[in-house]
Tab-separated table of C-alpha atoms in Angstrom:
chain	number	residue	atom	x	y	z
A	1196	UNK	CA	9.933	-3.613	-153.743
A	1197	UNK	CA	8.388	-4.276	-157.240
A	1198	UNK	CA	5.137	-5.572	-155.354
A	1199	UNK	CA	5.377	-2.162	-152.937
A	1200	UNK	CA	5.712	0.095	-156.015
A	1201	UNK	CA	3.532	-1.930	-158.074
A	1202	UNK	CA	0.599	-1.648	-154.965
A	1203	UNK	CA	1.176	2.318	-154.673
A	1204	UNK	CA	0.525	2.532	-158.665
A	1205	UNK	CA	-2.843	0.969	-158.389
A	1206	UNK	CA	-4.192	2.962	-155.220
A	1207	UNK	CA	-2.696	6.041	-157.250
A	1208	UNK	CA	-5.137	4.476	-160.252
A	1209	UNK	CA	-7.867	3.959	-158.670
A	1210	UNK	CA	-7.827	7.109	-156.213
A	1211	UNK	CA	-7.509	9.261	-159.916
A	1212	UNK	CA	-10.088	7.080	-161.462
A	1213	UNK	CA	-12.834	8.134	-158.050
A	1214	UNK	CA	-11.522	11.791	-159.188
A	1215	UNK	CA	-12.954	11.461	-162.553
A	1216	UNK	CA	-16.476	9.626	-161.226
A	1217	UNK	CA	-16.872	12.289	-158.506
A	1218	UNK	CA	-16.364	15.149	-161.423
A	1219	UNK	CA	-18.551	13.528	-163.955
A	1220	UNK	CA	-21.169	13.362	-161.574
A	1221	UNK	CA	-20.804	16.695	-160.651
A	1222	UNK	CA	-21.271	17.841	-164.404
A	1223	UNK	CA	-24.543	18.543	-165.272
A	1224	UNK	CA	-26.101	16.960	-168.106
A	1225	UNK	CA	-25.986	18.547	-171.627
A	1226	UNK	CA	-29.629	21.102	-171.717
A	1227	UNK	CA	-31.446	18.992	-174.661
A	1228	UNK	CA	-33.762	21.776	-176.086
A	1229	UNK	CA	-37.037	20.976	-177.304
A	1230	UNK	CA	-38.628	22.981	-180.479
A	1231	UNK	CA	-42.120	23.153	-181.302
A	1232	UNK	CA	-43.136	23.561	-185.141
A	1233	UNK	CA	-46.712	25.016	-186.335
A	1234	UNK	CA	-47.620	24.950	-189.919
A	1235	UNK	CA	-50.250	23.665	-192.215
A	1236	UNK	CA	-47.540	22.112	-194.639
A	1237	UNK	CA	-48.314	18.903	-196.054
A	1238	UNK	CA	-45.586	17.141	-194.788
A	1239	UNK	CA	-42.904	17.760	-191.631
A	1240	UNK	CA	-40.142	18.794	-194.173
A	1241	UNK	CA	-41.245	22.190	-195.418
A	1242	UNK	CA	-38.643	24.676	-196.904
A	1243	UNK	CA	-39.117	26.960	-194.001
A	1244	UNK	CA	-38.387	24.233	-191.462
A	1245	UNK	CA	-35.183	22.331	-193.514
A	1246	UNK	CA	-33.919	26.410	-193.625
A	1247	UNK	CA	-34.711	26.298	-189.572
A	1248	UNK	CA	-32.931	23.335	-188.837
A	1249	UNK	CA	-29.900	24.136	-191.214
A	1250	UNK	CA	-29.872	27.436	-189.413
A	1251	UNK	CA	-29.931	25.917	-186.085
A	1252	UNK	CA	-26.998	23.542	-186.753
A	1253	UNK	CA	-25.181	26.192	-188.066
A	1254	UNK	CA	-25.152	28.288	-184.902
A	1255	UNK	CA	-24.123	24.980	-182.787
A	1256	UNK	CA	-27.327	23.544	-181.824
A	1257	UNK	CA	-27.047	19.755	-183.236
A	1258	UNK	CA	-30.512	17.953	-183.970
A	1259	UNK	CA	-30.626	15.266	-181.182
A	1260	UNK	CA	-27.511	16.344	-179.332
A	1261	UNK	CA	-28.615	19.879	-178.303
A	1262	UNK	CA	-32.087	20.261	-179.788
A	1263	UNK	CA	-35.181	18.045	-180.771
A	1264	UNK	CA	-38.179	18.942	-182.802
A	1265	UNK	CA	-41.758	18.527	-182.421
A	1266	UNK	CA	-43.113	19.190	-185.735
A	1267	UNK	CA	-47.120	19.155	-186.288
A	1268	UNK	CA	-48.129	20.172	-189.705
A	1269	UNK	CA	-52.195	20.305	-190.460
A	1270	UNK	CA	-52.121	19.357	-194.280
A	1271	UNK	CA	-53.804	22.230	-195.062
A	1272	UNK	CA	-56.485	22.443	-192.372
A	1273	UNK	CA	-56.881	25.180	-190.741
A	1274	UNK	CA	-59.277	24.305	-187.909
A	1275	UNK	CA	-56.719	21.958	-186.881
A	1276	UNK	CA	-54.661	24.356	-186.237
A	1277	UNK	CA	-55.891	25.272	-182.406
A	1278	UNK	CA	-55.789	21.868	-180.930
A	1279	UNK	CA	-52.196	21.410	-182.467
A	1280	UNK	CA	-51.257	24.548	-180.973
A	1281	UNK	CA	-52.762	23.687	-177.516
A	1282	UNK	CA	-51.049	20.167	-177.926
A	1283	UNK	CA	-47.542	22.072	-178.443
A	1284	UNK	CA	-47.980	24.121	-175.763
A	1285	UNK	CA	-48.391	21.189	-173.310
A	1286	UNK	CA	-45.804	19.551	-174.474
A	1287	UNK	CA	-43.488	21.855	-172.387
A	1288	UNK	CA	-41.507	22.775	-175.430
A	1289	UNK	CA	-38.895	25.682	-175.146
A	1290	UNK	CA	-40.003	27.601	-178.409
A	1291	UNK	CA	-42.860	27.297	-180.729
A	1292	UNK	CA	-42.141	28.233	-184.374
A	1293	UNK	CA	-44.781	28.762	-186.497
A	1294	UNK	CA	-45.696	29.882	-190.551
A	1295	UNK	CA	-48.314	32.266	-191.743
A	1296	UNK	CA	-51.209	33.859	-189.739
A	1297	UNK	CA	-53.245	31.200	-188.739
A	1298	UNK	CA	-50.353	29.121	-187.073
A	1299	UNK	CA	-49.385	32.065	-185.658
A	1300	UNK	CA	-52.627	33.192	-184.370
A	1301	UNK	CA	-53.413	29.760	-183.094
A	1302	UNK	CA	-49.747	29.848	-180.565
A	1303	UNK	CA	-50.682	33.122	-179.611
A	1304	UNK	CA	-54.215	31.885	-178.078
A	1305	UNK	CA	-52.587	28.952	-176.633
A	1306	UNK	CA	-50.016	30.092	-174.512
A	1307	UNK	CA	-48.411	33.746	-172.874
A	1308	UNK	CA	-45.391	32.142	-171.651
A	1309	UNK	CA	-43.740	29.918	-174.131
A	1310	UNK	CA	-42.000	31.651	-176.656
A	1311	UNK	CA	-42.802	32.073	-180.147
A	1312	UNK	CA	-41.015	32.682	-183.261
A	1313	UNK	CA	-42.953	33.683	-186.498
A	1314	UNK	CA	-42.169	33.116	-190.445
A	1315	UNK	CA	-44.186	34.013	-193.160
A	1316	UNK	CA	-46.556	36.494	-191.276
A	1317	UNK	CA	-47.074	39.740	-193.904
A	1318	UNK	CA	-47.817	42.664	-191.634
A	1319	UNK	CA	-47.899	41.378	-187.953
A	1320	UNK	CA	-49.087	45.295	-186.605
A	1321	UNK	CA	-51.418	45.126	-189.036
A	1322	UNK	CA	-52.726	41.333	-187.944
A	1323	UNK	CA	-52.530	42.141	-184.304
A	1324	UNK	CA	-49.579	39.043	-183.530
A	1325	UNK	CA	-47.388	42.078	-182.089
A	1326	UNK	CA	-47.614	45.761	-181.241
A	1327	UNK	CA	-44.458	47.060	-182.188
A	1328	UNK	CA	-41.605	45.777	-184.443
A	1329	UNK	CA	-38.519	47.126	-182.529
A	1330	UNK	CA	-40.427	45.576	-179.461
A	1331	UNK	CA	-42.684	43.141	-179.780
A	1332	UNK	CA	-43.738	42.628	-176.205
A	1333	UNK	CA	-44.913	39.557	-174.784
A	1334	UNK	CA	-43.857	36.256	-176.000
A	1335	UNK	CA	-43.774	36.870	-179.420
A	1336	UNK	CA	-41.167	37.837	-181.867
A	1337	UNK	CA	-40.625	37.046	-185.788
A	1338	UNK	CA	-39.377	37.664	-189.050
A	1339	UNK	CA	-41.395	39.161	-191.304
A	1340	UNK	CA	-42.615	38.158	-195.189
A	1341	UNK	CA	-42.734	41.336	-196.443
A	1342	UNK	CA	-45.750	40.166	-198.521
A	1343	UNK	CA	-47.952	43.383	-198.852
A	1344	UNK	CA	-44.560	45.231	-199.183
A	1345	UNK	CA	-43.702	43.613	-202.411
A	1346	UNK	CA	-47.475	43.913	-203.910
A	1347	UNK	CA	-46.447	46.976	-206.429
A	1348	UNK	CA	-42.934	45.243	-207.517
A	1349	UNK	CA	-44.959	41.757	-208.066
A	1350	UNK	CA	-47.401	43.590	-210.176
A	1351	UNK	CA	-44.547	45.586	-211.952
A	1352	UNK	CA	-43.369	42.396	-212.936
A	1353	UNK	CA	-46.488	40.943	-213.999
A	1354	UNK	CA	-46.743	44.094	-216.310
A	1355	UNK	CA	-43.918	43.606	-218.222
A	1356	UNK	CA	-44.572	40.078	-218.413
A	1357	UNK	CA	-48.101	40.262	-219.859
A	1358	UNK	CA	-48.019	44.494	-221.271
A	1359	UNK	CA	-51.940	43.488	-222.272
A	1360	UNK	CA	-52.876	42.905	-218.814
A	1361	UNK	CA	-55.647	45.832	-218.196
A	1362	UNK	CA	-57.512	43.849	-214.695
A	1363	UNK	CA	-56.335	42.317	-211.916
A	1364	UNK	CA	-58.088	40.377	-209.041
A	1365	UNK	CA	-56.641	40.857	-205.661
A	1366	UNK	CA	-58.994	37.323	-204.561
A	1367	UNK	CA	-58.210	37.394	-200.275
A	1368	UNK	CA	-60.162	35.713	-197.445
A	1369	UNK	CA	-62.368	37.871	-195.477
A	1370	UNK	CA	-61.333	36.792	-192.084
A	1371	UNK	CA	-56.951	37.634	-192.502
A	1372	UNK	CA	-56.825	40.384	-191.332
A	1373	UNK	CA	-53.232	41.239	-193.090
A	1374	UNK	CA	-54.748	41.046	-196.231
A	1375	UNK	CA	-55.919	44.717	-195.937
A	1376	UNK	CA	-52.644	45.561	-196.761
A	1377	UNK	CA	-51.849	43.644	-199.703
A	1378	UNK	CA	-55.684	45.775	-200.915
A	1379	UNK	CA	-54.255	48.719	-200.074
A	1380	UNK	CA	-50.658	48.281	-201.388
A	1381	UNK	CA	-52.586	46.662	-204.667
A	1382	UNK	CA	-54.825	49.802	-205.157
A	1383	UNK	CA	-52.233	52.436	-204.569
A	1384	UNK	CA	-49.700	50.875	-207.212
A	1385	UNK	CA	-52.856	49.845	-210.529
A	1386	UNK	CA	-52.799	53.267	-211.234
A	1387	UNK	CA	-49.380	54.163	-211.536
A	1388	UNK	CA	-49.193	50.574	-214.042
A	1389	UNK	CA	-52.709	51.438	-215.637
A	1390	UNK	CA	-54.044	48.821	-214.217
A	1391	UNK	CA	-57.595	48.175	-212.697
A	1392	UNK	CA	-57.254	46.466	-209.423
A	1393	UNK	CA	-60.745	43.987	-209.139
A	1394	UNK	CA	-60.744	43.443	-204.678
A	1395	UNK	CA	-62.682	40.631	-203.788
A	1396	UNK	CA	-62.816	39.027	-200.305
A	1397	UNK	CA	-64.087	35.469	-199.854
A	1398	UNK	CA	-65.083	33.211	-196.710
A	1399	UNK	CA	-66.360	30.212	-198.099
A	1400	UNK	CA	-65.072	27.608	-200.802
A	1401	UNK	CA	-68.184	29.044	-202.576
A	1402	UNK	CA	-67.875	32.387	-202.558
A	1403	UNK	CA	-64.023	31.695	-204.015
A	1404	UNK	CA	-65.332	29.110	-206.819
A	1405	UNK	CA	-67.291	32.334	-208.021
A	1406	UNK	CA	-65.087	34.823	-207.609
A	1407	UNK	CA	-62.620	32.889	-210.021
A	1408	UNK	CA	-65.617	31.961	-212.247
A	1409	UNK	CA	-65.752	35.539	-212.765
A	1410	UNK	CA	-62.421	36.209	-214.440
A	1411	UNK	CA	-61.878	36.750	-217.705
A	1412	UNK	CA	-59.804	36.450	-220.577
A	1413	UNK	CA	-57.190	39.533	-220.731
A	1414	UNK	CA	-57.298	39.331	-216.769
A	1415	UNK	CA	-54.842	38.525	-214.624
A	1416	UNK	CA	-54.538	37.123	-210.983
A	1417	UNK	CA	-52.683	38.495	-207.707
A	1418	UNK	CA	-52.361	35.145	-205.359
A	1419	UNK	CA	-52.209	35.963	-201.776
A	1420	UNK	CA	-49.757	34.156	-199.061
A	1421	UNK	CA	-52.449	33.065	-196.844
A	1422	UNK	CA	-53.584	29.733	-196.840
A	1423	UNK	CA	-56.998	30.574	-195.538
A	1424	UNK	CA	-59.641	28.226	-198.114
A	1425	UNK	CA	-56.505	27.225	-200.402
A	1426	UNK	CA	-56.479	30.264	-201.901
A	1427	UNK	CA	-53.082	30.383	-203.992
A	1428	UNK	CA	-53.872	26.791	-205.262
A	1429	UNK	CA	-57.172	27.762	-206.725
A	1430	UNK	CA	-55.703	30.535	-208.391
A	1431	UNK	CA	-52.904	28.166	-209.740
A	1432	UNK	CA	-55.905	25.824	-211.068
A	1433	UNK	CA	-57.974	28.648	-212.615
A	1434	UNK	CA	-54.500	30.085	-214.579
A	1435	UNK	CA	-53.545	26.726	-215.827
A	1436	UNK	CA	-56.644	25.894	-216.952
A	1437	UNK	CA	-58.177	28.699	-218.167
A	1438	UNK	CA	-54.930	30.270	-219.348
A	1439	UNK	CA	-55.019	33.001	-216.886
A	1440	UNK	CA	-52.067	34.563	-215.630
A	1441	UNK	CA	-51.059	34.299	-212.348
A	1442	UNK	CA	-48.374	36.020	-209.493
A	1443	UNK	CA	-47.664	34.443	-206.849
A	1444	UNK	CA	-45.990	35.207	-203.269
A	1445	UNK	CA	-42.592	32.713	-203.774
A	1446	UNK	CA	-41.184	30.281	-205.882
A	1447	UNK	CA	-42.709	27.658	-204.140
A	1448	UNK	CA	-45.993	27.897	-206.287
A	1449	UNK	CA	-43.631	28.393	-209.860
A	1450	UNK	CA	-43.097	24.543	-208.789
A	1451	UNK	CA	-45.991	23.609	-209.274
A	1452	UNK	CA	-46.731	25.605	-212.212
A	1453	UNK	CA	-47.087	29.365	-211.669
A	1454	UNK	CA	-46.160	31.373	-214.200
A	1455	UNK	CA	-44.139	33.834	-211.964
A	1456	UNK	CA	-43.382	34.763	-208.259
A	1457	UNK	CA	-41.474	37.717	-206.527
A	1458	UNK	CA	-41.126	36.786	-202.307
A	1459	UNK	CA	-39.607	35.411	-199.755
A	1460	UNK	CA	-37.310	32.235	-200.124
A	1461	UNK	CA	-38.557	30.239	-197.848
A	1462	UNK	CA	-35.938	27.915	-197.057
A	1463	UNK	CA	-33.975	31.653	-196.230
A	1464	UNK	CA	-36.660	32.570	-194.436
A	1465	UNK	CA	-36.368	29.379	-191.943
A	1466	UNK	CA	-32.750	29.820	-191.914
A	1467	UNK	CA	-33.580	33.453	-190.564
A	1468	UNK	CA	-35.455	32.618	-188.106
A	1469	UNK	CA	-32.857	29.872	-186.506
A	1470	UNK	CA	-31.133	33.754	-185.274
A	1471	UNK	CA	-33.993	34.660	-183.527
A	1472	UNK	CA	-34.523	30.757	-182.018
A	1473	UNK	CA	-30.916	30.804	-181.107
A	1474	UNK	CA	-30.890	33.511	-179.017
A	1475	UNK	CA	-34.386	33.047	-177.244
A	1476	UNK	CA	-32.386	29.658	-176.485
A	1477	UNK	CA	-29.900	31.183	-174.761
A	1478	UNK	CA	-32.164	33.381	-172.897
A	1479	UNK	CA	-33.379	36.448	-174.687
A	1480	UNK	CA	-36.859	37.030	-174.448
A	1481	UNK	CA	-38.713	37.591	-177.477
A	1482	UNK	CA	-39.978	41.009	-176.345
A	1483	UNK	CA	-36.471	42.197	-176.480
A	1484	UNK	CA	-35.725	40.630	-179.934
A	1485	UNK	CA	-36.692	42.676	-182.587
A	1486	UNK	CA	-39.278	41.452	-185.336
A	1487	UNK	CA	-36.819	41.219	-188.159
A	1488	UNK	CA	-37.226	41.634	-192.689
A	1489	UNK	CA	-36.997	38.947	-194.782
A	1490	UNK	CA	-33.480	39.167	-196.003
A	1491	UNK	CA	-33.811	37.196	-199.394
A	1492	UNK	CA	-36.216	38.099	-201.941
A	1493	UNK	CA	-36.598	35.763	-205.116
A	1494	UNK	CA	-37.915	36.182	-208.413
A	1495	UNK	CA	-38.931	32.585	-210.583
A	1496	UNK	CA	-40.677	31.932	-213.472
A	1497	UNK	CA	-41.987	28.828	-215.201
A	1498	UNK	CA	-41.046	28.574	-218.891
A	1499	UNK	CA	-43.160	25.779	-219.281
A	1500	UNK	CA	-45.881	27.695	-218.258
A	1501	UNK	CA	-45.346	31.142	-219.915
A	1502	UNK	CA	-45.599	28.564	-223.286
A	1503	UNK	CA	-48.785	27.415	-222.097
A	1504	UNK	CA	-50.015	30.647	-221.818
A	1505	UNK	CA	-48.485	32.344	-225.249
A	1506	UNK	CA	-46.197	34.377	-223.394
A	1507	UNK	CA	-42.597	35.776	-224.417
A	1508	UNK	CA	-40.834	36.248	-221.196
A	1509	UNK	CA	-38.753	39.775	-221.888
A	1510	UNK	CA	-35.026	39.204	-221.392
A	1511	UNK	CA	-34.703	41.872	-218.643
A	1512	UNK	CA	-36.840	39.329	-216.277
A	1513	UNK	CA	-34.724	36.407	-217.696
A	1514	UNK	CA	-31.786	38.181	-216.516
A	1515	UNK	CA	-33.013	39.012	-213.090
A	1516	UNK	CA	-34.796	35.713	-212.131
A	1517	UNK	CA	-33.211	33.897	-209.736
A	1518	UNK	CA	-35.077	30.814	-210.600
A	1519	UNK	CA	-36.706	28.785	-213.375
A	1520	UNK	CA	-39.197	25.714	-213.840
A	1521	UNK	CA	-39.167	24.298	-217.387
């Protein structure tokens, strides 16, 4: 009897344990989602792309469980940034992300059908990546820096930093088109701060090395977010070592030694954009996800650096900064 009932038990096993194969089988295997990354970052850990992963993990999708990432980063060269794009795109990757215009640009030429999630782009009407913010059409969608935007509050601040501060040079590459609106923003607030806005537009390394060349002592820089020719870290050399100062688009560049910045946190900014990611995932399609605002807006200064330059920073920007460098 012991042997019968013992028998029975281990057909009942094994029949339960065929149960379990057959339905494991039938499962289908978790959807591993692949993300591509565009930028001209110097390394693969950029603030906006530790924000997009923290994001990411945040809303469920685990790096190597539910989601991998194909990060290419240019160091800085920008004529790398088509072939990168291209190499992305055949990749078969679910979602590009990219930073700033050119990366942005340089997705947009290499596929229609992949979708593609922006950071860091100032005015995308304006720069032609979409047509309209509420709907972006096509395979595009984004959150938006904000950069031209925040042109009048970045000088205000530079104003009551530096009170003596008379010029300004808005110093932009010819060929962004988004920097028209940082001009015009930049022209329509000097008055209103008595302040002479200086425009000048460069396209070669040249053309920059005279532009700065031409600033003066009592003037004052306006550093761009593009990354077209290196701009922002020529104006960073030219203010520390000719004791110019300098405002720049985020607290990235206070870092390294700019005096001040009012922008986007970038870090934030990635963590944003993990929303947008998340639900093109799940199958939105970017021309139905809205092109959304920065939603975190720093202000830094370097203390080290206002001592360089013989500045007193006033206590209402002490109180107000959300970062500082010493």
């Amino acid at each position: 009897m012991t042997v019968r009932r013992l028998a029975a038990a281990t057909s009942v096993l094994a029949a339960l344990l065929i149960l379990v194969g057959i339905d494991a089988a039938a499962q289908p295997a978790r959807r591993v989602y692949r993300v591509g990354v565009l930028n001209d970052a110097w390394a693969a850990s950029h603030p906006t792309v530790e924000g997009l992963k923290a994001g990411l993990r945040e809303l469920g999708f685990e790096e190597g469980r539910d989601v991998k990432f194909d990060i290419r980063f240019t160091e800085g060269k920008l004529d790398a940034m088509p072939a990168s794009a291209t190499a992305l795109a055949k990749a078969g990757v679910d979602v590009i992300v990219t930073s700033q215009y050119a990366a942005t640009q340089a997705a947009k030429n290499a596929t229609t059908n992949i979708p593609i999630v922006f950071t860091l782009v100032s005015d995308p009407v304006a720069a032609g990546i979409v047509a309209n913010l509420a709907r972006p059409e096509g395979n595009i969608t984004g959150v938006t820096s904000l950069q031209a935007e925040l042109v009048p509050k970045r000088l205000e601040i530079l104003k009551i930093l530096v009170p003596s501060v008379r010029r300004v040079w808005v110093v932009h590459h010819s060929g962004d088109p988004s920097a028209s609106s940082m001009v015009a923003q930049a022209l329509s607030a000097g008055p209103l701060l008595k302040i002479d806005m200086v425009p000048q537009s460069v396209l070669t390394p040249e053309e920059l090395a005279l532009a700065l060349r031409s600033v003066r002592p009592g003037d004052a820089l306006l550093a761009p977010e593009t990354s077209n020719l290196d701009i922002p870290t020529a104006i960073l050399h030219t203010s520390l070592s000719a004791r110019i100062p300098a405002v720049f688009t985020a607290a990235l560049w206070v870092g390294h030694g700019g005096l001040v910045s009012y922008g986007p946190d970038y870090y934030a900014h990635g963590f944003q954009a993990a929303g947008l990611v998340a639900r093109i995932l799940k199958g939105a399609r970017p021309s139905d996800v809205p092109v959304e605002e920065t939603d975190k807006i720093d202000l830094a200064v370097n203390l080290k650096t206002s001592d360089l330059l013989g500045i007193t920073v006033p206590r209402k920007i002490l109180l107000r900064a959300d970062a500082f460098r010493r």
